One Martini backbone bead per residue (centre of mass of N, CA, C, O) as a GRO file, in nm:
protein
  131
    1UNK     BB    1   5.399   1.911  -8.482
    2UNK     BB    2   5.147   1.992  -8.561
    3UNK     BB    3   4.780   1.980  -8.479
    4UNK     BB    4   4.683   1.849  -8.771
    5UNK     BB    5   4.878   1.577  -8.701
    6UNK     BB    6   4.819   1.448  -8.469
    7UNK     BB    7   4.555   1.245  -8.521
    8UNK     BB    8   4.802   1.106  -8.709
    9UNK     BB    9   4.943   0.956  -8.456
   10UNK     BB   10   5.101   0.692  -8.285
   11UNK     BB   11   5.187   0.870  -8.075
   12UNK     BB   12   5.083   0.844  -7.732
   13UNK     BB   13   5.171   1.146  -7.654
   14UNK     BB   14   5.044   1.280  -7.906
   15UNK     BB   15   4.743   1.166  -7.869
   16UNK     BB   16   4.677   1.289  -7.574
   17UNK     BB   17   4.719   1.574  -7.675
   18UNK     BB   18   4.473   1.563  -7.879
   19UNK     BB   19   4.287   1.482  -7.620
   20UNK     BB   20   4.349   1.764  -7.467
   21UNK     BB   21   4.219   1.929  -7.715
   22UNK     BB   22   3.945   1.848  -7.717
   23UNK     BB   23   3.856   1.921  -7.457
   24UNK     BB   24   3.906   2.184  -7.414
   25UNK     BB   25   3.743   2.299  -7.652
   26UNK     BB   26   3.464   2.153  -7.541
   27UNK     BB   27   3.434   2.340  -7.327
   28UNK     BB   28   3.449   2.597  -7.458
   29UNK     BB   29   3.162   2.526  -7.587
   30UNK     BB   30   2.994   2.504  -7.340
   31UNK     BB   31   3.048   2.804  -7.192
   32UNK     BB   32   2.944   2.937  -7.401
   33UNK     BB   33   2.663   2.816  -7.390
   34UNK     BB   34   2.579   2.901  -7.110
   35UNK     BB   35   2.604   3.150  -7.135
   36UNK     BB   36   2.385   3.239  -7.339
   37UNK     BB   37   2.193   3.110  -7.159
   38UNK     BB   38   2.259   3.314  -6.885
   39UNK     BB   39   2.343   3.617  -7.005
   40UNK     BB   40   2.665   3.591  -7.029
   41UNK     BB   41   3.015   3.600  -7.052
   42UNK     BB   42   3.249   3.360  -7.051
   43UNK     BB   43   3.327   3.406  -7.367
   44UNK     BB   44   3.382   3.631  -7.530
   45UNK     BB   45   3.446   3.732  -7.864
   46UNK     BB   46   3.752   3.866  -7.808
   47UNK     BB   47   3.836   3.604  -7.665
   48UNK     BB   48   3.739   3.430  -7.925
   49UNK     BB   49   4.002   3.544  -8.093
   50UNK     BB   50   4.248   3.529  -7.940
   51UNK     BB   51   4.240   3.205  -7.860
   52UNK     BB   52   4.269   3.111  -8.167
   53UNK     BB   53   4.523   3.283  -8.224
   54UNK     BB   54   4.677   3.088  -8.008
   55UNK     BB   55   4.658   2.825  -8.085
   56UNK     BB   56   4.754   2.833  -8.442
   57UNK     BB   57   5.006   2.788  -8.267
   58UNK     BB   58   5.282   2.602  -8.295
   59UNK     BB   59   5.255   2.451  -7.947
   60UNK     BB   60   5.023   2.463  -7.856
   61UNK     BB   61   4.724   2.310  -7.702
   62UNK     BB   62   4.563   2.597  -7.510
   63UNK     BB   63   4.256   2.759  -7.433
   64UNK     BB   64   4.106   3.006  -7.226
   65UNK     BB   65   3.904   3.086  -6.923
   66UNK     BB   66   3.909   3.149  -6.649
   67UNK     BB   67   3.679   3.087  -6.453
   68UNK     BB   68   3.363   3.304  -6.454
   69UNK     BB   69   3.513   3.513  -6.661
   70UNK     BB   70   3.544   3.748  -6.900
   71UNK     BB   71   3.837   4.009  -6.933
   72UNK     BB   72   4.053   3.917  -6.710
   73UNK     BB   73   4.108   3.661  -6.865
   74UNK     BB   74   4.378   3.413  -6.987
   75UNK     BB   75   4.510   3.047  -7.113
   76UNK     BB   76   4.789   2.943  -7.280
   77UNK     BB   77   4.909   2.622  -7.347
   78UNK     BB   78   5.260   2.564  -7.387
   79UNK     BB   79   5.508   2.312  -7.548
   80UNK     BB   80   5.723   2.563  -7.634
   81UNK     BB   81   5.915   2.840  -7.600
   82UNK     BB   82   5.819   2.935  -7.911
   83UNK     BB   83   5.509   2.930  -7.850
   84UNK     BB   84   5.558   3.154  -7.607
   85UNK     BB   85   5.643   3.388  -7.819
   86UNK     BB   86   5.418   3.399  -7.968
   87UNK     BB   87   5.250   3.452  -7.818
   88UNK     BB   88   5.325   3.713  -7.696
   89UNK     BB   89   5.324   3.860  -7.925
   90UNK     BB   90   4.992   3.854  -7.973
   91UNK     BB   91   4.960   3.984  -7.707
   92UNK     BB   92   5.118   4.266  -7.767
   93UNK     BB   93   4.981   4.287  -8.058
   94UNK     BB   94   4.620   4.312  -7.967
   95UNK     BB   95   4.410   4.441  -8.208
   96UNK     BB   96   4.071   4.450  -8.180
   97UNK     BB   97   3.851   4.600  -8.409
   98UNK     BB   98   3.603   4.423  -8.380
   99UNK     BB   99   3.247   4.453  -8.400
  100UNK     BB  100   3.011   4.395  -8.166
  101UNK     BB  101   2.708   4.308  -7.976
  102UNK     BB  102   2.901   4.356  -7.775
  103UNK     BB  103   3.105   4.530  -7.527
  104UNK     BB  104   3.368   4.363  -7.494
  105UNK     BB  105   3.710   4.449  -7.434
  106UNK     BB  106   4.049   4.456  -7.485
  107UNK     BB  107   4.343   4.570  -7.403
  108UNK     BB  108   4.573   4.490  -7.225
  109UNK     BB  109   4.850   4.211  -7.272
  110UNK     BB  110   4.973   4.043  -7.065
  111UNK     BB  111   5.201   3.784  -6.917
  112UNK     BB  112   5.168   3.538  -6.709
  113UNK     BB  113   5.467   3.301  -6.655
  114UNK     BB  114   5.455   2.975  -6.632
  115UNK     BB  115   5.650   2.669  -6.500
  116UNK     BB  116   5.695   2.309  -6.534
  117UNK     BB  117   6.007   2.330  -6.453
  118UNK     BB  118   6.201   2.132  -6.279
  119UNK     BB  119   6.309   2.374  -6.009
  120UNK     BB  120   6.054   2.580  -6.007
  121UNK     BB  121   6.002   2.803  -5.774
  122UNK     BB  122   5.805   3.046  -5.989
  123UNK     BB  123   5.592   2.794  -6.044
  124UNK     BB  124   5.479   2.541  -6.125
  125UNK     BB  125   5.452   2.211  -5.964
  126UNK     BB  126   5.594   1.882  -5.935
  127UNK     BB  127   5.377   1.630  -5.762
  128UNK     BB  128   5.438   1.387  -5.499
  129UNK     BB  129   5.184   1.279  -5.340
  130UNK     BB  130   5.086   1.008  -5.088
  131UNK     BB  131   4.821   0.837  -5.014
   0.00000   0.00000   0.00000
């Protein structure tokens, strides 16, 4: 299902997903707002332009900035194989040619690609805690 479809979903793991992109969405108007109010850019226009163009890929959840900002970095939580290539590909051939009131500009954009599938030694790791 797309993403416009979600909060009309009734499967309880779709609906969770949709809350759990509305919060996603909600931090990043957030620290953009900080940003803004602090005088720096934690989420310059150029990242929320590659960001926006990568969350529209369907099977995205989201997208952001780690950590305090910059043009250093950023992630985006795809939900199958298929939004991961299309991710990659936006961010292989990303040319942001649009001139803004920033100084911030993208160079190239790599893909550092974690998995959280089971059994994956060499990215994310699902674990079971017992406190």
């Amino acid at each position: 299902a797309s993403q416009n479809t979600w909060s009309q979903s009734s499967n309880p793991i779709t609906k969770t997903f949709n809350e759990l992109r509305q919060h996603f969405s909600k931090s990043r108007i957030l620290l953009r707002t900080i940003g803004e109010k602090a005088g720096v850019e934690i989420e310059p226009p150029c990242q929320t332009r590659l960001i926006d163009a990568s969350e529209a890929v369907v099977g995205v959840l989201c997208g952001g900035v780690p950590g305090a900002g910059g043009v250093d970095a950023l992630y985006c939580l795809v939900l199958s194989s298929i939004a991961k290539e299309k991710v990659e590909e936006i961010w292989a051939h990303w040319n942001d040619s649009i001139k803004d009131e920033t100084t911030s500009t993208i160079g190239n954009v790599c893909p550092l690609t974690l998995s959280a599938a089971k059994g994956n030694k060499n990215g994310i790791q699902l674990e079971n805690l017992e406190w």
